[in-house]
Coordinates of C-alpha atoms in Angstrom, one line a residue:
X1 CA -99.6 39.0 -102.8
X2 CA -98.0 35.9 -101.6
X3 CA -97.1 37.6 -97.5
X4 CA -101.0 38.2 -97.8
X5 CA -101.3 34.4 -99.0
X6 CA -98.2 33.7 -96.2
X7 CA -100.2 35.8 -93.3
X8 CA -103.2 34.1 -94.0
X9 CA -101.5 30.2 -93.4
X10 CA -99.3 32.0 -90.3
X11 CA -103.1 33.0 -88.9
X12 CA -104.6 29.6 -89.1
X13 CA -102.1 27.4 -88.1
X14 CA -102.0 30.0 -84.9
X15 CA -105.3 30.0 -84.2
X16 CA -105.4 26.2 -84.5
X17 CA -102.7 26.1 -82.3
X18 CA -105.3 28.1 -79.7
X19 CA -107.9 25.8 -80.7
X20 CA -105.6 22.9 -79.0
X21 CA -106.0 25.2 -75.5
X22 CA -109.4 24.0 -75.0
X23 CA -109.2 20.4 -76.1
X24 CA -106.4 19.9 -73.6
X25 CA -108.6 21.5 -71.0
X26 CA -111.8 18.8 -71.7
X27 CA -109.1 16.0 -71.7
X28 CA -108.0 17.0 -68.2
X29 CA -111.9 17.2 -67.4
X30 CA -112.2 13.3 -69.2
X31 CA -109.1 12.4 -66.0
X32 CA -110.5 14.6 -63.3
X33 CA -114.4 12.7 -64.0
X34 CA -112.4 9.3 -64.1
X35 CA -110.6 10.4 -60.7
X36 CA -113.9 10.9 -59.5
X37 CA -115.2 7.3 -60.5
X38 CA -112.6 5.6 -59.1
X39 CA -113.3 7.6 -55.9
X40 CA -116.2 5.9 -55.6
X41 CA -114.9 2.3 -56.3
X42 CA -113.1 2.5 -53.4
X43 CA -115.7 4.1 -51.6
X44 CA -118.0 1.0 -52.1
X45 CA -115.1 -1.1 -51.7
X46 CA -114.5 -0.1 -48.1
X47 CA -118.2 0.1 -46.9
X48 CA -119.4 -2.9 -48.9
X49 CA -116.3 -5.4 -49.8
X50 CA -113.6 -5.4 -52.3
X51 CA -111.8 -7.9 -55.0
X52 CA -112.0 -11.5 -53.8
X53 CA -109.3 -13.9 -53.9
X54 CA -110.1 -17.4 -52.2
X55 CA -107.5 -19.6 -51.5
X56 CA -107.9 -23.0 -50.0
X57 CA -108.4 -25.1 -48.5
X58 CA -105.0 -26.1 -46.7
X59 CA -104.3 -28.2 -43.6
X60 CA -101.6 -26.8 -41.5
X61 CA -100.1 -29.4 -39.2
X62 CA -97.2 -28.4 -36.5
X63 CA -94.5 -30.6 -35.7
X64 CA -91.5 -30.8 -33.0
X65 CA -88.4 -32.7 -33.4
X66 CA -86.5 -33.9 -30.5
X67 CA -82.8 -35.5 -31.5
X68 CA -79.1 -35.8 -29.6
X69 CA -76.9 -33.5 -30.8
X70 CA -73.1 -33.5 -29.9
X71 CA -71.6 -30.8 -28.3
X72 CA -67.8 -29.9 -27.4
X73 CA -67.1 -29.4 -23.7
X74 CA -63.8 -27.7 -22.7
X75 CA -63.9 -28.9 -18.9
X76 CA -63.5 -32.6 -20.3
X77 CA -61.9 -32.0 -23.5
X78 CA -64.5 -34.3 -24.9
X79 CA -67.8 -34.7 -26.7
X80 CA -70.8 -35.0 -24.9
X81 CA -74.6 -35.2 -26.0
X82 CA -77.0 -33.6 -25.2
X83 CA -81.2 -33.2 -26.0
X84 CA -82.8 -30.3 -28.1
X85 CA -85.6 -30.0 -30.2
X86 CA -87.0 -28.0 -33.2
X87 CA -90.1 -27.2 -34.0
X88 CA -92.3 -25.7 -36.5
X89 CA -95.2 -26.1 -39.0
X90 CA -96.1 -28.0 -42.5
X91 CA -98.8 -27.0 -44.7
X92 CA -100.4 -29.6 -46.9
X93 CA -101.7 -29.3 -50.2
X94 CA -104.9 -31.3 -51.5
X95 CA -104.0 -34.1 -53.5
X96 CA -107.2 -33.2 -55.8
X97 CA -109.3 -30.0 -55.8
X98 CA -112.5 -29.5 -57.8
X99 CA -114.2 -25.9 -57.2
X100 CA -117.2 -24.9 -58.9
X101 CA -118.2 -20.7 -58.6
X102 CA -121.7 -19.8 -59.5
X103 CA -121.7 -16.2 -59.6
X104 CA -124.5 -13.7 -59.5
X105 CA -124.3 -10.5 -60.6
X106 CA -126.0 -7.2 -59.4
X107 CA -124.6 -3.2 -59.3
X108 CA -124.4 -0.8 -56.5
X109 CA -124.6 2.8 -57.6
X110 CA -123.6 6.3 -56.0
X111 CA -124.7 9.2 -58.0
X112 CA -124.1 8.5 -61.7
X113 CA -121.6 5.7 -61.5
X114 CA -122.3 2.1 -61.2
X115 CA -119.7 -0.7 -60.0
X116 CA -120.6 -4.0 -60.7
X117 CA -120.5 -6.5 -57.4
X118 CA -121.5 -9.8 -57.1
X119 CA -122.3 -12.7 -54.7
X120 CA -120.8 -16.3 -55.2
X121 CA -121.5 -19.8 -54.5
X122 CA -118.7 -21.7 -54.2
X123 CA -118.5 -25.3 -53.6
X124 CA -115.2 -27.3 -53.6
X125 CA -114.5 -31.0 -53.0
X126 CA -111.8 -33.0 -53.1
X127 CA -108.9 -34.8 -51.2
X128 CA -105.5 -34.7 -49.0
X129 CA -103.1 -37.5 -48.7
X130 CA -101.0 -37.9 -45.3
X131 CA -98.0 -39.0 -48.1
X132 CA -96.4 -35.2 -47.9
X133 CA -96.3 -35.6 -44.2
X134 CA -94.6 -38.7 -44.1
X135 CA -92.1 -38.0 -46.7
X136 CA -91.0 -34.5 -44.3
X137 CA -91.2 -36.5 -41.3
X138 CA -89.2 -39.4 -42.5
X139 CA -86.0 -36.6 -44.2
X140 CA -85.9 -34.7 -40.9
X141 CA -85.7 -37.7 -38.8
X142 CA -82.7 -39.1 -40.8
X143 CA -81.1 -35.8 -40.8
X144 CA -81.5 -35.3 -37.2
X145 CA -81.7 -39.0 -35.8
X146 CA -84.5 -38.0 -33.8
X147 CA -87.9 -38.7 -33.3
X148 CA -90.8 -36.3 -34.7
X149 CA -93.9 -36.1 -33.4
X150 CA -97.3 -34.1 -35.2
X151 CA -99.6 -31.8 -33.1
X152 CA -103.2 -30.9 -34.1
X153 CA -104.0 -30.3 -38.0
X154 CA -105.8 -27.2 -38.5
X155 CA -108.0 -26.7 -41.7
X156 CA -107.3 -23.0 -43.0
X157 CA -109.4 -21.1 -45.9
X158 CA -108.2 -17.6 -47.0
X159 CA -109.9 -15.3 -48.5
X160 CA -109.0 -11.4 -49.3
X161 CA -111.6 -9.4 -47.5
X162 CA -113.3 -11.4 -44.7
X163 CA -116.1 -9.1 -44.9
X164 CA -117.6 -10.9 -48.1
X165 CA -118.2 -14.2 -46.0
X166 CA -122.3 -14.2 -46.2
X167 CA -123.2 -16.9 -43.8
X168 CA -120.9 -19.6 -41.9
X169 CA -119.1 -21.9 -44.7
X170 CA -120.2 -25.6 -44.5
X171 CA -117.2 -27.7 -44.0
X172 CA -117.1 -31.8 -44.2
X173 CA -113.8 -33.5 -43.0
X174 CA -114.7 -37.1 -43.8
X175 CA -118.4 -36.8 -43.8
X176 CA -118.2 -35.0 -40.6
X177 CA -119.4 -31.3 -39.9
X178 CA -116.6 -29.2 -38.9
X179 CA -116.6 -25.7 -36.2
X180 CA -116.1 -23.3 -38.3
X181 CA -113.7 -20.1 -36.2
X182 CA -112.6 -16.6 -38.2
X183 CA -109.2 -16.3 -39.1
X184 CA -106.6 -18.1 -41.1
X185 CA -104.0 -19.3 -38.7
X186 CA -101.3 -18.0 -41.0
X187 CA -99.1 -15.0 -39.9
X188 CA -98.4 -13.8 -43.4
X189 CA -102.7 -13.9 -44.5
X190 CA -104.9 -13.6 -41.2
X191 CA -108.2 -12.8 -43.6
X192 CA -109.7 -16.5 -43.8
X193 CA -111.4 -19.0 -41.7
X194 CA -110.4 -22.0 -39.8
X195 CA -111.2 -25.4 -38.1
X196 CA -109.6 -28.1 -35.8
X197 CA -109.5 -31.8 -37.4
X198 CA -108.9 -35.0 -36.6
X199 CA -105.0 -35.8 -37.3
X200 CA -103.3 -38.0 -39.8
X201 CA -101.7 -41.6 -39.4
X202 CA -97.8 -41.1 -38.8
X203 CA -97.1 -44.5 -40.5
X204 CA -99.4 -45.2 -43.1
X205 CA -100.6 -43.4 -46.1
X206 CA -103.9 -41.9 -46.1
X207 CA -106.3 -40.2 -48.4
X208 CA -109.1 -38.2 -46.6
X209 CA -111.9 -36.7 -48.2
X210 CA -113.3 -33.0 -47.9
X211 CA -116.1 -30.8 -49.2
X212 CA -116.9 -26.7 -48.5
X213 CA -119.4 -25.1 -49.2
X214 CA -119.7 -20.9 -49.0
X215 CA -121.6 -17.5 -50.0
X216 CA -119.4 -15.1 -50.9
X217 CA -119.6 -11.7 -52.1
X218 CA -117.2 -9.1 -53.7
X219 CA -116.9 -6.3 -56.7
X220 CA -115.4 -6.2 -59.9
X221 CA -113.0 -9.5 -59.5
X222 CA -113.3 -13.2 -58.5
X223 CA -109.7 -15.1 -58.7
X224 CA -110.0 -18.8 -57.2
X225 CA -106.3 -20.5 -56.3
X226 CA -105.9 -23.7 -57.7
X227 CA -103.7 -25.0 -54.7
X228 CA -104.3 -28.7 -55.4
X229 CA -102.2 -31.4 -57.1
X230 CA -104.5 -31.4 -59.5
X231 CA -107.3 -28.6 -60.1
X232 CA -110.2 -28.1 -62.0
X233 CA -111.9 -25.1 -61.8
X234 CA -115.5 -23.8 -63.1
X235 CA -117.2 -21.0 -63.0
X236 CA -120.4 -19.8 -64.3
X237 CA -122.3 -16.3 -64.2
X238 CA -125.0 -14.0 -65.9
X239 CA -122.9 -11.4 -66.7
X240 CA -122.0 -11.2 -70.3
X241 CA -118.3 -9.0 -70.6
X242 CA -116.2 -11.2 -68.3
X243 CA -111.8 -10.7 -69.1
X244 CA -110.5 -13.2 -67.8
X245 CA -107.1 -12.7 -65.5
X246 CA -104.9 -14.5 -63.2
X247 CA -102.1 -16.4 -64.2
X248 CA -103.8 -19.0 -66.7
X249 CA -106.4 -18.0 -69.0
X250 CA -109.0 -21.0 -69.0
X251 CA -108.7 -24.2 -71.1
X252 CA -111.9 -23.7 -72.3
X253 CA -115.1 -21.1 -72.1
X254 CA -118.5 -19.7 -73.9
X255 CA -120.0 -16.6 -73.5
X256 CA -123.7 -15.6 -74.8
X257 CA -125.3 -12.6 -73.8
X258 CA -127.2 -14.5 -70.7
X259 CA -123.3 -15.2 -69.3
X260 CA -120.5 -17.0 -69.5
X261 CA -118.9 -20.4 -68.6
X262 CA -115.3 -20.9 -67.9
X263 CA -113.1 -23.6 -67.2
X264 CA -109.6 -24.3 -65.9
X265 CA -107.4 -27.6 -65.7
X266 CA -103.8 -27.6 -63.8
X267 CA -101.6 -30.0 -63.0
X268 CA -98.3 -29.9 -60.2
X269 CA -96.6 -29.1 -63.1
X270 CA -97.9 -25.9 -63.6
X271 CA -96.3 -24.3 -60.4
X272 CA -94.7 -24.9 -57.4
X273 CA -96.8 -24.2 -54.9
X274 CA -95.2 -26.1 -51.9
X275 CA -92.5 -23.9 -52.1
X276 CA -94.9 -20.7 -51.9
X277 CA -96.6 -22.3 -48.9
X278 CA -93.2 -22.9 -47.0
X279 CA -93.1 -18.6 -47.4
X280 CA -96.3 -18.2 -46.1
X281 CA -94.9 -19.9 -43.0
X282 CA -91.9 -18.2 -42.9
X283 CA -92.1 -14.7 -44.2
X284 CA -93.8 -12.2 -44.4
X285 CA -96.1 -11.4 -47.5
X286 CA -98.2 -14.8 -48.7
X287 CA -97.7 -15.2 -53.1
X288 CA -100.7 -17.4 -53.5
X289 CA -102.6 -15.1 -55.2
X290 CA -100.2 -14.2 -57.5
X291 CA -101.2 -18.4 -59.5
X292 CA -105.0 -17.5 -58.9
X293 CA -107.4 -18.0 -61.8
X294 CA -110.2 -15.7 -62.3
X295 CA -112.7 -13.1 -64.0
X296 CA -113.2 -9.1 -64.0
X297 CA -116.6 -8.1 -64.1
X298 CA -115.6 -5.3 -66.2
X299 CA -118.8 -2.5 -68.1
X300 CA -119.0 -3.4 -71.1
X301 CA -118.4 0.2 -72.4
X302 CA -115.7 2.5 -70.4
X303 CA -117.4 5.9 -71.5
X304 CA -114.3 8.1 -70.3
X305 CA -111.8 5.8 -72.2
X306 CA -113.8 6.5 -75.7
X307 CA -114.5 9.9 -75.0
X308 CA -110.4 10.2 -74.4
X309 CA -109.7 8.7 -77.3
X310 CA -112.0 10.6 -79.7
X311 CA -110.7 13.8 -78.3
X312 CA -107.1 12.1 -79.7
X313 CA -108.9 13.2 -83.1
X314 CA -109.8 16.9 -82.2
X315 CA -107.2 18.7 -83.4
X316 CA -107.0 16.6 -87.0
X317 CA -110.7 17.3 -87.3
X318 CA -110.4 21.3 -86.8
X319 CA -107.0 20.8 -89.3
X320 CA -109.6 19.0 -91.5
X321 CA -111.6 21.6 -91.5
X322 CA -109.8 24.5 -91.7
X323 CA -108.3 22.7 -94.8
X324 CA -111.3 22.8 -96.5
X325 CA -112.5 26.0 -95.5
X326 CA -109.1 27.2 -97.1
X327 CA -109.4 25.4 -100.3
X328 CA -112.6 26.9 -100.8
X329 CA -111.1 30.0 -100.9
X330 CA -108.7 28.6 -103.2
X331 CA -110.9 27.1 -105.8
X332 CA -113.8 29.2 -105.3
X333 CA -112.2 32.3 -104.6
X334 CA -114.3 32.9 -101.5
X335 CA -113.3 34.9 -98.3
X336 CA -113.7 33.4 -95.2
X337 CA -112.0 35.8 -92.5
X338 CA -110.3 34.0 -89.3
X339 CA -113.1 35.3 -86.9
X340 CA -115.1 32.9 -88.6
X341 CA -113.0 29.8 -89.1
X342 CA -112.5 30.5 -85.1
X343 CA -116.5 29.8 -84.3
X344 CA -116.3 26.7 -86.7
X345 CA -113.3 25.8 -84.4
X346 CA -114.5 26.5 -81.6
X347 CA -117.9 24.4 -82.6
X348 CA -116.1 21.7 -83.2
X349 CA -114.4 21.6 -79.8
X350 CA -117.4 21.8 -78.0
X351 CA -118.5 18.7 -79.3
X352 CA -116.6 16.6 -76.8
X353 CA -117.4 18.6 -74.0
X354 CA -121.3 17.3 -75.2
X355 CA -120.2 14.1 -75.5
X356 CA -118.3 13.7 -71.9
X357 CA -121.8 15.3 -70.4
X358 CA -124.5 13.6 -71.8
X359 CA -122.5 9.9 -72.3
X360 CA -122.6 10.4 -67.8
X361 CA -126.5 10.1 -67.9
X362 CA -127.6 8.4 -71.1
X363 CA -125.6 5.7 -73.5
X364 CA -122.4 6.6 -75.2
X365 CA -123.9 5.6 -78.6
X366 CA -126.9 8.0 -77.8
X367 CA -124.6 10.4 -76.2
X368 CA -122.7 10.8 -79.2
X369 CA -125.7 10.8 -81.9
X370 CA -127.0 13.6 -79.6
X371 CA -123.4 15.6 -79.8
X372 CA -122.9 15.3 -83.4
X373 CA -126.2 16.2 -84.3
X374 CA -125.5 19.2 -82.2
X375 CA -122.5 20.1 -83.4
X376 CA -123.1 19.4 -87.2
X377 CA -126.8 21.1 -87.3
X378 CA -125.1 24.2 -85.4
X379 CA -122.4 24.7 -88.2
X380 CA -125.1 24.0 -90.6
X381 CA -126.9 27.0 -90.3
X382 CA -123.8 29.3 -89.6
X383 CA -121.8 27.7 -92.6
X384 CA -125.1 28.1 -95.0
X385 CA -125.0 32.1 -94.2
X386 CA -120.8 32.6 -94.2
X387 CA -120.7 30.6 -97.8
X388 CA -123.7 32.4 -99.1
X389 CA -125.5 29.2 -100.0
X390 CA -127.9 26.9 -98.6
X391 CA -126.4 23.8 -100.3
X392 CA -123.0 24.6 -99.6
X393 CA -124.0 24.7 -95.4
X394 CA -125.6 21.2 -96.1
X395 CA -122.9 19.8 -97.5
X396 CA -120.2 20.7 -95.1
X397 CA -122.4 19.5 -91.9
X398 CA -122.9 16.2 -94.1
X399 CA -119.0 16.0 -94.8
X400 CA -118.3 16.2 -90.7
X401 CA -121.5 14.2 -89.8
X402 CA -119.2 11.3 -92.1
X403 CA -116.3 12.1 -90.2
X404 CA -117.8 11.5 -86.7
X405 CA -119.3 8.4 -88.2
X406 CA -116.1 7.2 -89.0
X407 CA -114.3 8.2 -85.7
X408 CA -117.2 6.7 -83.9
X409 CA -116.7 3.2 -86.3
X410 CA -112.9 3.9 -85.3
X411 CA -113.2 4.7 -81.1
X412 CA -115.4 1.4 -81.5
X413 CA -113.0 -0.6 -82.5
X414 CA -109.7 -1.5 -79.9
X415 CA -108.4 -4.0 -82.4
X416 CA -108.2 -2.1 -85.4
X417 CA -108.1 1.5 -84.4
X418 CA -104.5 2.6 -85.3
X419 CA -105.0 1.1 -88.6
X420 CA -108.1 2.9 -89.4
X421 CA -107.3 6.5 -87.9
X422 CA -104.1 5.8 -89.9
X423 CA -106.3 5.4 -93.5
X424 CA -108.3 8.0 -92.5
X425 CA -105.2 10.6 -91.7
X426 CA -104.0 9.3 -95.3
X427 CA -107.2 9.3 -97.2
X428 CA -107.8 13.2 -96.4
X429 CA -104.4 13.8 -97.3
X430 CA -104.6 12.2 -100.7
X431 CA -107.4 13.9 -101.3
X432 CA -106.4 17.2 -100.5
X433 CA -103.3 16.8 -102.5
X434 CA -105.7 15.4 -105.5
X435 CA -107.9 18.7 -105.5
X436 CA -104.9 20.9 -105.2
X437 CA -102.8 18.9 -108.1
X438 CA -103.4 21.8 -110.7
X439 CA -103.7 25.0 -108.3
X440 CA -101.0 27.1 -108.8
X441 CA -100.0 28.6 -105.6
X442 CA -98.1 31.4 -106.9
X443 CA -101.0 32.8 -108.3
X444 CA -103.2 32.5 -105.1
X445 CA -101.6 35.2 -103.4
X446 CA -102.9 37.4 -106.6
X447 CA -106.2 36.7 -106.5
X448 CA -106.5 37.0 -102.9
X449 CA -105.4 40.9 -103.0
X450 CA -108.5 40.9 -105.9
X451 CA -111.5 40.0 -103.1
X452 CA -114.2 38.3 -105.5
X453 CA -117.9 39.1 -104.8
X454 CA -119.6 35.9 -104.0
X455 CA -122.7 37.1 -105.7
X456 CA -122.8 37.0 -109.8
X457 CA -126.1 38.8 -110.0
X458 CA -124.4 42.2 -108.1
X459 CA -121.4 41.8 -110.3
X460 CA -123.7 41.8 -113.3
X461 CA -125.6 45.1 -112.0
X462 CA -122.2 46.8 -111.2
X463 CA -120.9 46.0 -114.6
X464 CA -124.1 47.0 -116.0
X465 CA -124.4 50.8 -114.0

């Protein structure tokens, strides 16, 4: 009586076990189909144009040093002097920059995926004072004792991906029109553009104006550098499901469902970026993307990530289940043989596999209204002939429609989806524990040796004959 009662439990909990086999396989089909869509991410990114980050504009200016320096000569035993020079480059930061991005969104599509790319106006104005440039000439000059001279300024713009430059950028150096030439003039970020300008006074301060204007395109992110003194930074689009990255998140921002707006303020406070420009000089690898602002034009709904994370809930809902199936044995001292708690199983599984193929070509929300009503009208019909009652298949397909309604509410949900899977874990357990309060589980094992006919009218004529 109770091994029978034992081998039944030692049967489910195997064949639930097996019932895990297949969910594991649908969640390694949920990585190989996001494999496949960031495949083609990069494969737009390399034939149309990747993530943007512009940076800019800076003014580089060389410089050369010539100063005495005295030097020991062991023919005379004495100190002589003698001329050198150094030389090398300063980049200057704008005193003030103002940037304002007015992005337009559109998607590009290759097979059944879609990457969102965009094309940006950007239009920045603001100033550079000569006062930087004094202050380094006037401390290596009473270092040295020498004299230091400036060579040509050269206005540089970087940018991450050259290819996204639409049409020549419009450059005014103190109301003038600049020549515009590809290429950044810094060894450490060559992607950018570049122009010759007209050079700063060595002995008096000076504050010159600039403005630039520039199309550019890119997909999925925009980050914009706030290099200046002092920044402000806007940026407007039409599409509605911005996240905002970079190092600051903005001061302020509104989002409708026609787009968003988003500001940024910064101050020299905020970082030291002169220091990050003397690397880009020097080394190797330029950091001044790592204090851009920014947006990702992210889909509003990441199909793959909620299909993985209701699959997270496969398992507890063939436990579920089974749990009930077996406490209708229990209570109404039906037989339900493992053969058939396998096809419910198995039923169940399938479900995601629905969900993962139809959420590629239609909505997830439809997808998975389409999958559950699949799923639940399939077990339905089977359930209403293995319990021998119409009413009794109804109301087990309207028990797991409620469940996938409330894994649905719960998938929906990132902020409060551990706490709700965690009630709902409980719940079921509480009331599983409530309906089993008064069984007594010695006795089960008895009856279940005594198979019950389902069917009170042939018990009736068998008692009767």
């Amino acid at each position: 009586m109770k091994k029978r009662l034992a081998q039944k439990i030692l049967a489910l909990a195997l064949l639930g076990i097996l019932l895990w086999i297949p969910l594991l396989l649908e969640q390694d089909v949920i990585y190989e189909r996001m494999g496949y869509r960031d495949q083609v991410i990069r494969d737009i990114a390399t034939t149309f144009t990747g993530e943007q980050v512009v940076t800019g504009p800076l003014v580089i200016v060389p410089w050369s040093l010539s100063y005495q320096s005295r030097v020991w000569n062991d023919k005379t035993k004495s100190y002589k002097l003698e001329d050198k020079k150094r030389s090398g480059r300063y980049v200057l930061l704008p005193q003030q920059l103002n940037t304002d991005a007015v992005v337009g969104t559109s998607t590009r599509q290759r097979g059944i995926y879609e990457v969102p790319v965009y094309k940006t106006s950007l239009s920045m104005q603001g100033s550079f004072s000569n006062a930087g440039l004094l202050s380094h000439q006037q401390q290596l000059e009473e270092e040295f004792q020498g004299t230091l001279s400036w060579g040509k300024p050269t206005l540089s713009l970087l940018v991450s991906d050259m290819r996204g430059i639409v049409d020549e950028p419009s450059v005014q150096w103190q109301q003038q029109n600049l020549n515009i030439q590809p290429g950044s003039k810094l060894p450490s970020h060559h992607q950018g553009v570049h122009s010759a300008i007209p050079g700063f006074s060595t002995s008096l301060t000076q504050t010159v104006e600039f403005s630039v204007a520039m199309q550019i395109r890119g997909m999925e992110r925009l980050l914009l550098t706030p290099v200046g003194d002092y920044n402000r930074i806007s940026m407007q689009s039409d599409w509605p499901h911005p996240s905002f990255t970079g190092r600051y998140l903005p001061e302020s921002y509104t989002l409708t469902d026609n787009g968003f707006a988003a500001d940024w303020n910064t101050s020299p406070f905020s970082a030291d970026l002169q220091s990050v420009a003397k690397e880009c000089l020097s080394g190797s690898y330029c950091q001044f993307a790592d204090y851009a602002v920014g947006a990702d034009f992210i889909q509003p709904v990441d199909m793959y990530v909620q299909a993985e994370r209701s699959i997270k809930y496969g398992l507890l809902f063939i436990g579920v289940t089974f749990i009930v199936f077996f406490l209708f044995e229990v209570l109404k001292q039906l037989q339900i043989h493992p053969v058939q708690y396998g096809m419910v199983g198995m039923a169940l599984a399938l479900f995601y596999m629905l969900l993962i193929s139809l959420s590629e070509h239609i909505s997830f929300a439809l997808a998975y209204l389409l999958a559950t009503l699949a799923c639940t009208g399939l077990l339905g019909v089977y359930l209403s002939a293995v319990l021998k009652s119409l009413q009794r298949g109804i109301s087990f397909a309207a028990g797991l429609s409620a469940l996938y309604g409330l894994l649905f509410v719960i998938i929906s949900s990132e902020d409060y989806a551990l706490l709700m899977g965690s009630v709902l874990i409980f719940a079921i357990l509480a009331i599983s524990m409530v309906m089993t309060r008064k069984v007594d589980w010695y006795q089960v094992g008895g009856r279940a040796d005594k198979p019950t006919d389902i069917n009170p009218k042939m018990t009736e004529a068998k008692q009767t004959v």
